[in-house]
Short mmCIF file of C-alpha atoms in Angstrom, two decimals:
data_model
loop_
_atom_site.label_atom_id
_atom_site.label_comp_id
_atom_site.label_asym_id
_atom_site.label_seq_id
_atom_site.Cartn_x
_atom_site.Cartn_y
_atom_site.Cartn_z
CA MET R 1 125.16 92.23 66.73
CA SER R 2 122.42 93.83 65.04
CA ASP R 3 122.27 96.93 64.92
CA ASP R 4 117.97 96.46 64.53
CA PRO R 5 117.51 93.95 67.07
CA VAL R 6 114.18 91.53 66.73
CA PHE R 7 113.31 91.79 69.96
CA ASP R 8 113.41 95.04 72.68
CA VAL R 9 113.42 92.00 75.24
CA ALA R 10 114.28 88.70 75.74
CA VAL R 11 113.27 86.77 78.89
CA VAL R 12 115.17 83.98 79.40
CA GLY R 13 113.04 81.24 82.11
CA ALA R 14 109.37 80.65 81.86
CA GLY R 15 108.63 80.35 85.02
CA ALA R 16 106.11 82.27 86.83
CA ALA R 17 108.61 85.53 87.21
CA GLY R 18 109.38 85.44 83.53
CA LEU R 19 105.92 84.57 82.47
CA ALA R 20 104.41 87.35 84.32
CA ALA R 21 107.63 89.83 83.29
CA ALA R 22 107.40 88.47 79.50
CA LEU R 23 103.60 89.59 79.30
CA ALA R 24 103.43 92.59 81.61
CA LEU R 25 105.85 94.08 79.11
CA ALA R 26 104.61 92.58 75.70
CA ARG R 27 101.20 93.63 76.37
CA ASP R 28 102.23 97.34 76.48
CA GLY R 29 103.39 96.68 72.53
CA LEU R 30 106.87 96.12 73.06
CA ARG R 31 108.65 93.25 70.75
CA VAL R 32 109.26 90.48 73.67
CA ALA R 33 110.78 86.84 73.65
CA LEU R 34 110.06 84.29 75.93
CA VAL R 35 112.98 81.60 76.15
CA GLY R 36 112.46 78.59 77.94
CA ARG R 37 110.84 75.55 78.41
CA HIS R 38 106.78 75.81 79.54
CA ALA R 39 105.84 72.86 81.55
CA PRO R 40 104.98 73.33 84.54
CA VAL R 41 105.60 70.78 87.33
CA ALA R 42 102.84 69.40 89.48
CA ASP R 43 104.89 68.75 92.52
CA GLY R 44 102.19 69.89 95.33
CA ARG R 45 104.23 73.13 95.96
CA THR R 46 101.78 75.56 96.54
CA VAL R 47 102.77 79.89 96.83
CA ALA R 48 100.71 81.88 98.93
CA LEU R 49 99.94 84.98 96.37
CA LEU R 50 99.62 88.20 98.48
CA ASP R 51 97.51 90.77 97.44
CA GLY R 52 99.41 93.22 95.06
CA SER R 53 100.38 89.77 92.90
CA VAL R 54 96.89 89.53 92.64
CA ARG R 55 96.41 92.87 91.28
CA LEU R 56 99.24 92.20 88.89
CA LEU R 57 97.71 88.63 87.67
CA THR R 58 94.37 90.48 87.46
CA ALA R 59 96.13 93.31 85.02
CA LEU R 60 98.03 90.00 82.95
CA GLY R 61 94.84 88.40 82.30
CA ALA R 62 95.81 85.40 84.19
CA TRP R 63 93.79 85.78 87.81
CA GLU R 64 90.93 84.29 86.12
CA ALA R 65 91.62 81.16 85.44
CA VAL R 66 93.57 80.91 88.71
CA ALA R 67 90.75 82.31 91.55
CA PRO R 68 88.71 79.20 90.80
CA ALA R 69 91.62 76.84 92.73
CA ALA R 70 92.63 79.07 95.43
CA ALA R 71 91.60 79.93 98.75
CA PRO R 72 91.86 83.13 100.43
CA LEU R 73 94.04 83.81 103.63
CA ALA R 74 91.77 86.02 105.22
CA GLU R 75 93.42 85.62 108.51
CA LEU R 76 96.70 84.88 110.08
CA HIS R 77 97.15 83.33 113.40
CA LEU R 78 101.41 82.70 114.67
CA ILE R 79 101.91 80.23 117.85
CA ASP R 80 104.89 80.54 120.06
CA ASP R 81 105.78 76.75 120.50
CA THR R 82 109.22 77.35 121.37
CA GLY R 83 108.78 76.13 125.09
CA SER R 84 110.69 79.89 125.75
CA LEU R 85 110.24 81.20 129.14
CA PHE R 86 109.04 84.97 127.33
CA ARG R 87 106.01 82.68 125.00
CA PRO R 88 103.88 85.16 123.96
CA PRO R 89 100.22 84.46 123.66
CA PRO R 90 98.80 83.84 120.07
CA ALA R 91 98.89 86.44 117.79
CA ARG R 92 96.03 86.79 115.28
CA PHE R 93 96.27 89.28 111.94
CA VAL R 94 92.83 89.57 110.23
CA ALA R 95 92.75 90.89 106.74
CA ALA R 96 89.25 93.24 107.18
CA GLU R 97 91.12 94.96 109.54
CA ILE R 98 93.04 96.92 106.73
CA GLY R 99 90.62 97.09 104.61
CA LEU R 100 90.98 93.82 102.81
CA ASP R 101 89.23 90.65 102.28
CA ALA R 102 92.52 88.58 102.37
CA PHE R 103 95.84 89.25 102.44
CA GLY R 104 96.37 86.54 99.66
CA TRP R 105 95.54 83.79 98.09
CA ASN R 106 96.91 80.17 97.87
CA VAL R 107 96.94 78.16 94.82
CA GLU R 108 98.84 75.27 94.04
CA SER R 109 102.43 76.36 91.71
CA ALA R 110 101.38 74.30 88.76
CA ARG R 111 97.99 75.93 88.56
CA LEU R 112 99.33 79.43 88.29
CA VAL R 113 102.33 78.39 85.97
CA GLU R 114 99.86 77.05 83.09
CA ALA R 115 97.16 79.62 83.48
CA LEU R 116 100.44 82.17 82.98
CA ARG R 117 101.24 79.97 79.76
CA ALA R 118 97.56 80.33 78.73
CA CYS R 119 97.88 84.37 78.67
CA ALA R 120 101.68 83.89 77.09
CA ARG R 121 100.38 81.92 74.01
CA ALA R 122 97.29 84.26 73.22
CA CYS R 123 99.58 87.50 73.71
CA PRO R 124 100.43 89.26 70.37
CA GLY R 125 103.96 90.67 70.20
CA LEU R 126 105.07 87.89 72.34
CA SER R 127 107.00 85.27 71.04
CA LEU R 128 107.93 81.52 72.96
CA ILE R 129 110.52 79.99 72.26
CA GLU R 130 110.71 76.83 73.15
CA ARG R 131 114.51 76.08 73.51
CA ASP R 132 117.04 76.91 76.52
CA GLY R 133 119.39 79.67 76.42
CA ALA R 134 123.01 78.17 75.87
CA GLY R 135 125.34 80.04 78.42
CA GLY R 136 125.61 83.85 78.24
CA HIS R 137 124.55 86.85 76.79
CA VAL R 138 126.94 89.18 74.58
CA PRO R 139 126.37 93.18 75.20
CA GLY R 140 127.00 95.19 72.66
CA GLU R 141 126.76 99.10 72.10
CA THR R 142 122.85 98.78 70.99
CA ALA R 143 121.37 95.34 71.98
CA ALA R 144 122.91 92.14 73.17
CA ASP R 145 123.03 88.64 71.35
CA LEU R 146 121.71 85.60 73.43
CA PRO R 147 122.89 82.23 72.29
CA LEU R 148 120.35 79.64 71.67
CA GLU R 149 120.89 75.41 72.74
CA GLY R 150 121.33 73.65 69.46
CA GLY R 151 122.33 76.93 67.60
CA GLY R 152 121.83 80.37 66.42
CA THR R 153 121.47 83.54 68.53
CA LEU R 154 118.49 85.94 69.29
CA ALA R 155 118.67 89.61 69.29
CA ALA R 156 117.10 92.08 71.80
CA ARG R 157 118.42 95.45 73.39
CA LEU R 158 117.56 94.54 77.23
CA ILE R 159 118.17 90.47 78.29
CA VAL R 160 116.34 89.34 81.32
CA ALA R 161 117.47 86.32 83.31
CA ALA R 162 113.98 84.66 85.00
CA ASP R 163 116.17 81.38 84.45
CA GLY R 164 116.64 80.46 88.62
CA ALA R 165 118.49 80.24 91.50
CA ARG R 166 121.59 79.16 89.31
CA SER R 167 121.41 81.51 86.61
CA PRO R 168 123.49 80.74 84.01
CA LEU R 169 123.45 84.30 82.43
CA ARG R 170 123.78 85.65 86.33
CA GLU R 171 127.10 83.35 86.66
CA ALA R 172 128.55 83.83 82.49
CA ALA R 173 127.90 87.78 83.62
CA GLY R 174 130.08 87.36 86.62
CA LEU R 175 127.38 89.09 88.96
CA PRO R 176 128.19 89.41 92.38
CA VAL R 177 126.49 87.09 94.53
CA ARG R 178 125.82 86.43 98.55
CA ARG R 179 124.88 82.99 99.64
CA TRP R 180 124.12 81.47 102.34
CA ASN R 181 122.61 78.60 104.46
CA TYR R 182 120.59 77.19 107.34
CA PRO R 183 120.82 73.82 108.84
CA GLN R 184 116.96 73.08 108.00
CA ALA R 185 114.98 71.66 104.78
CA ALA R 186 111.61 72.29 104.56
CA LEU R 187 109.06 69.69 104.29
CA THR R 188 106.01 70.37 101.77
CA THR R 189 102.96 68.25 100.86
CA ILE R 190 98.95 68.83 100.75
CA LEU R 191 97.07 67.94 103.31
CA SER R 192 92.78 67.28 104.02
CA HIS R 193 91.97 67.30 107.02
CA ALA R 194 88.57 66.73 109.35
CA CYS R 195 88.04 70.18 110.72
CA LEU R 196 87.62 73.51 108.46
CA HIS R 197 90.45 75.92 108.02
CA ARG R 198 88.38 78.93 107.84
CA ASP R 199 90.52 80.82 105.67
CA VAL R 200 92.81 80.89 108.63
CA SER R 201 96.82 80.40 108.05
CA THR R 202 98.29 78.72 110.99
CA GLU R 203 102.24 79.35 111.37
CA PHE R 204 103.46 77.54 114.72
CA HIS R 205 106.74 78.48 115.51
CA THR R 206 109.59 75.90 117.01
CA ARG R 207 113.25 75.74 117.44
CA ARG R 208 113.59 73.80 114.39
CA GLY R 209 111.98 76.47 112.39
CA PRO R 210 108.52 77.21 111.24
CA PHE R 211 106.01 74.86 110.63
CA THR R 212 102.93 76.40 108.86
CA LEU R 213 99.67 75.48 107.05
CA VAL R 214 97.90 77.18 104.17
CA PRO R 215 94.58 77.26 103.43
CA LEU R 216 93.34 75.60 100.20
CA PRO R 217 89.91 75.72 98.42
CA GLY R 218 87.45 73.29 99.69
CA GLY R 219 87.49 74.07 103.29
CA ARG R 220 89.12 70.67 104.55
CA ARG R 221 92.22 70.88 103.00
CA SER R 222 95.70 72.77 103.27
CA SER R 223 99.24 72.95 102.15
CA LEU R 224 101.86 72.23 104.64
CA VAL R 225 105.84 74.01 104.94
CA TRP R 226 107.05 72.34 107.85
CA VAL R 227 110.82 73.58 108.16
CA THR R 228 112.98 71.59 110.50
CA GLY R 229 116.38 70.38 110.94
CA GLU R 230 117.53 68.27 107.42
CA GLY R 231 118.13 65.16 109.36
CA GLU R 232 114.32 65.35 110.93
CA ALA R 233 113.18 66.37 107.43
CA ALA R 234 114.75 64.00 105.79
CA ARG R 235 113.43 60.84 108.39
CA LEU R 236 109.87 63.28 107.53
CA ALA R 237 110.00 62.54 103.94
CA ALA R 238 110.86 58.64 104.28
CA LEU R 239 107.87 58.10 106.60
CA ASP R 240 104.68 56.14 104.88
CA ASP R 241 101.47 58.20 104.40
CA ALA R 242 99.70 57.48 107.12
CA THR R 243 102.63 57.75 109.92
CA LEU R 244 103.48 60.90 108.21
CA ALA R 245 99.85 62.58 108.61
CA ARG R 246 99.72 61.25 112.29
CA ALA R 247 103.02 63.67 113.13
CA VAL R 248 101.09 66.65 111.09
CA GLU R 249 98.65 65.87 113.46
CA ARG R 250 100.36 65.99 116.65
CA GLN R 251 102.73 69.11 115.47
CA ALA R 252 99.41 70.68 114.85
CA GLN R 253 97.89 69.91 118.02
CA ALA R 254 95.23 68.37 116.53
CA MET R 255 93.45 71.60 115.59
CA LEU R 256 92.12 70.21 112.20
CA GLY R 257 91.24 67.47 113.53
CA ARG R 258 91.95 63.70 111.67
CA MET R 259 94.35 64.50 109.04
CA ALA R 260 95.56 62.71 105.64
CA ILE R 261 98.20 63.59 103.20
CA ASP R 262 96.94 64.55 99.61
CA GLY R 263 99.54 65.29 97.41
CA PRO R 264 103.08 64.37 96.34
CA ARG R 265 105.51 65.57 98.78
CA GLY R 266 108.92 67.79 97.96
CA MET R 267 111.81 69.14 100.19
CA VAL R 268 113.24 72.36 100.31
CA PRO R 269 116.84 73.26 101.04
CA MET R 270 117.03 76.30 103.61
CA ARG R 271 119.11 78.43 101.36
CA GLY R 272 119.47 82.11 100.77
CA LEU R 273 120.49 84.00 97.64
CA LEU R 274 121.40 87.90 97.16
CA ALA R 275 122.79 89.14 93.67
CA SER R 276 123.99 92.34 94.30
CA PRO R 277 123.10 94.60 91.97
CA PRO R 278 120.56 93.18 90.17
CA VAL R 279 121.83 94.28 87.19
CA GLY R 280 124.56 93.66 84.37
CA PRO R 281 125.54 95.13 80.74
CA ARG R 282 122.25 94.87 78.81
CA LEU R 283 121.04 91.86 81.42
CA ALA R 284 118.48 92.28 84.18
CA LEU R 285 117.87 89.83 87.02
CA ILE R 286 114.36 88.87 88.61
CA GLY R 287 112.77 86.24 90.46
CA GLU R 288 115.44 83.67 92.23
CA ALA R 289 118.08 84.72 89.52
CA ALA R 290 118.34 87.58 91.76
CA HIS R 291 117.07 86.41 95.24
CA VAL R 292 116.54 83.31 97.02
CA PHE R 293 114.45 82.98 100.08
CA PRO R 294 113.85 79.54 102.58
CA PRO R 295 110.23 79.56 102.42
CA ILE R 296 108.76 81.53 105.24
CA GLY R 297 106.68 84.03 105.09
CA ALA R 298 105.45 83.83 101.48
CA GLN R 299 108.23 86.10 100.32
CA GLY R 300 110.04 84.70 97.45
CA LEU R 301 107.72 84.71 94.47
CA ASN R 302 105.59 87.76 95.27
CA LEU R 303 109.48 89.31 95.61
CA GLY R 304 109.58 87.77 91.86
CA LEU R 305 106.59 89.54 90.52
CA ARG R 306 107.50 92.55 91.97
CA ASP R 307 110.76 92.33 90.28
CA ALA R 308 108.81 91.49 87.01
CA ALA R 309 106.62 94.50 87.36
CA ALA R 310 108.98 96.89 88.25
CA LEU R 311 110.82 95.96 85.43
CA ARG R 312 107.87 96.40 83.32
CA ASP R 313 107.96 100.26 84.55
CA THR R 314 110.96 100.72 83.97
CA VAL R 315 111.33 99.33 80.62
CA VAL R 316 108.05 100.86 79.11
CA GLU R 317 109.40 104.14 80.97
CA ALA R 318 112.87 104.31 78.69
CA VAL R 319 110.81 103.13 75.41
CA ARG R 320 108.26 105.94 75.88
CA ALA R 321 110.70 108.81 75.74
CA GLY R 322 113.03 107.38 73.61
CA ARG R 323 115.81 105.81 76.03
CA ASP R 324 117.67 102.39 75.63
CA PRO R 325 116.35 100.70 77.75
CA GLY R 326 119.02 98.20 78.19
CA SER R 327 121.67 100.74 78.87
CA ALA R 328 123.06 101.44 82.13
CA ALA R 329 121.13 104.24 82.69
CA ALA R 330 117.85 102.83 82.66
CA LEU R 331 118.14 100.03 84.45
CA SER R 332 120.30 102.12 87.56
CA GLY R 333 116.77 103.04 89.47
CA PHE R 334 115.39 99.58 89.03
CA ALA R 335 118.53 98.23 90.21
CA ARG R 336 118.28 100.37 93.52
CA GLY R 337 115.06 99.83 93.81
CA ARG R 338 114.66 95.67 93.98
CA GLY R 339 118.16 95.95 95.61
CA LEU R 340 116.68 97.52 98.48
CA ASP R 341 113.03 95.52 98.51
CA ALA R 342 115.15 92.62 98.48
CA ARG R 343 117.81 93.52 101.31
CA LEU R 344 114.60 94.30 103.43
CA ARG R 345 113.02 90.87 103.25
CA THR R 346 116.25 89.26 103.47
CA GLY R 347 116.79 90.48 106.60
CA ALA R 348 113.21 90.15 107.74
CA VAL R 349 113.12 86.26 107.38
CA ASP R 350 116.60 86.37 108.03
CA ALA R 351 116.09 87.37 111.54
CA LEU R 352 112.75 85.16 112.33
CA ASN R 353 114.57 82.07 111.55
CA ARG R 354 117.45 82.36 113.07
CA SER R 355 115.62 84.34 116.21
CA LEU R 356 114.11 80.41 116.20
CA LEU R 357 117.36 78.95 116.48
CA SER R 358 119.06 80.80 118.55
CA GLY R 359 117.24 79.73 122.13
CA LEU R 360 119.28 82.68 123.61
CA LEU R 361 117.02 84.12 126.14
CA PRO R 362 117.98 87.90 125.50
CA VAL R 363 116.27 86.91 121.66
CA ASP R 364 113.55 84.64 123.02
CA ALA R 365 112.72 88.07 125.38
CA LEU R 366 112.99 90.19 122.26
CA ARG R 367 111.15 88.08 119.48
CA GLY R 368 108.54 87.43 122.32
CA ALA R 369 108.17 91.95 122.91
CA GLY R 370 107.82 91.86 119.25
CA LEU R 371 105.04 89.50 118.83
CA LEU R 372 103.23 90.58 122.09
CA ALA R 373 103.46 94.39 120.79
CA LEU R 374 101.46 93.37 117.68
CA SER R 375 98.87 91.74 119.19
CA THR R 376 98.18 94.63 121.05
CA ILE R 377 99.08 97.76 119.49
CA ALA R 378 96.50 98.20 116.81
CA PRO R 379 97.98 101.10 114.79
CA LEU R 380 101.45 99.24 114.62
CA ARG R 381 100.05 95.98 113.60
CA ARG R 382 98.07 97.40 111.02
CA ALA R 383 101.14 99.26 109.50
CA VAL R 384 103.06 95.99 109.54
CA MET R 385 100.07 94.02 108.03
CA ARG R 386 100.45 96.88 105.31
CA GLU R 387 104.23 96.83 104.88
CA GLY R 388 104.28 92.94 104.22
CA ILE R 389 101.31 92.66 101.88
CA LEU R 390 103.42 95.41 100.19
CA PRO R 391 105.15 98.40 100.36
CA ARG R 392 104.21 101.36 100.16
CA LEU R 393 107.61 102.71 98.49
CA GLY R 394 108.60 102.07 94.95
CA THR R 395 105.05 100.35 94.43
CA PRO R 396 104.68 99.13 90.68
CA SER R 397 102.46 100.60 88.35
CA LEU R 398 100.66 97.51 88.36
CA MET R 399 100.57 96.53 91.63
CA ARG R 400 98.77 99.60 92.85
CA ALA R 401 95.21 99.79 94.06
#
């Protein structure tokens, strides 16, 4: 174990959360290594980047490259299509009501990762290591050793696991994890359509899960996230493009006119995961290594980016105060704050999804009453919109207005 580690922080995992964490730390003069394969996958999946995430990407210098390929989400419409006796009228949320041009921006995931990669390649103090971590890390008194694929080790005062839902670092460290599954899957693809979306994201609540159309640039393209039963999702995925497009038109009640499939398809399992706590000896978990969400409510990656920004604040504060950034004391505040944020978001997404699947009249009544209250009580609606975009408590510095 090296007494003078080469790096202050080693981030393992080169997805969006890992790239953002490495950039946020390196821009403050820390010695940072980013370990992982730097190859985005063009699978047609998109991400709705909420306002706080856009602020972070702007601070990291990545937003300028992302913005031309992103579409604003100026309005969100929720439509109850469950057939419930307590069906509320459609709910409409407008970003301008809380002083924003848009709640967020929708962009293809591959474009986001490529923009962050370009920033990482140009960032002084950030070393890109095109290898995977080989198993777990070995924590010591002043640093941790990270074995690398193909041989050799890397020493850093803190190891950051951004290595995905099956995180080898988390598993090797033996951190406790709660896992759960839903009897659903999400079909994703990109659509072209005859009518303009007018920067409106529309979410239909059905008995099998949410069916969501999210704007893409150009006015006549949208991304689709269709959550439904596992068997039905498999059946839809097997359809030819023309037949699938007609099925989407029907489910969307023809609101965007005639549709065509305009990108690759994906299938996302509906599952959840929560690591508690999201830290271990000289180890911090971020992104899907710490929490996995079903693709509902645009929470997954936005929460991972908040992890990255919050970790930056924790590490920089420790280093400036002359403290060890990998110590249990330094990571305790990060663990509390990120654990609370993840639990709150997990609970909200889980409650919404299970309420749709329930079919019980009292549950339908509560959900309908909630949507009706949001539609008619302006102060409540504004408070919920603000909290949905970025929690007021513990907002990382790079995400603040």
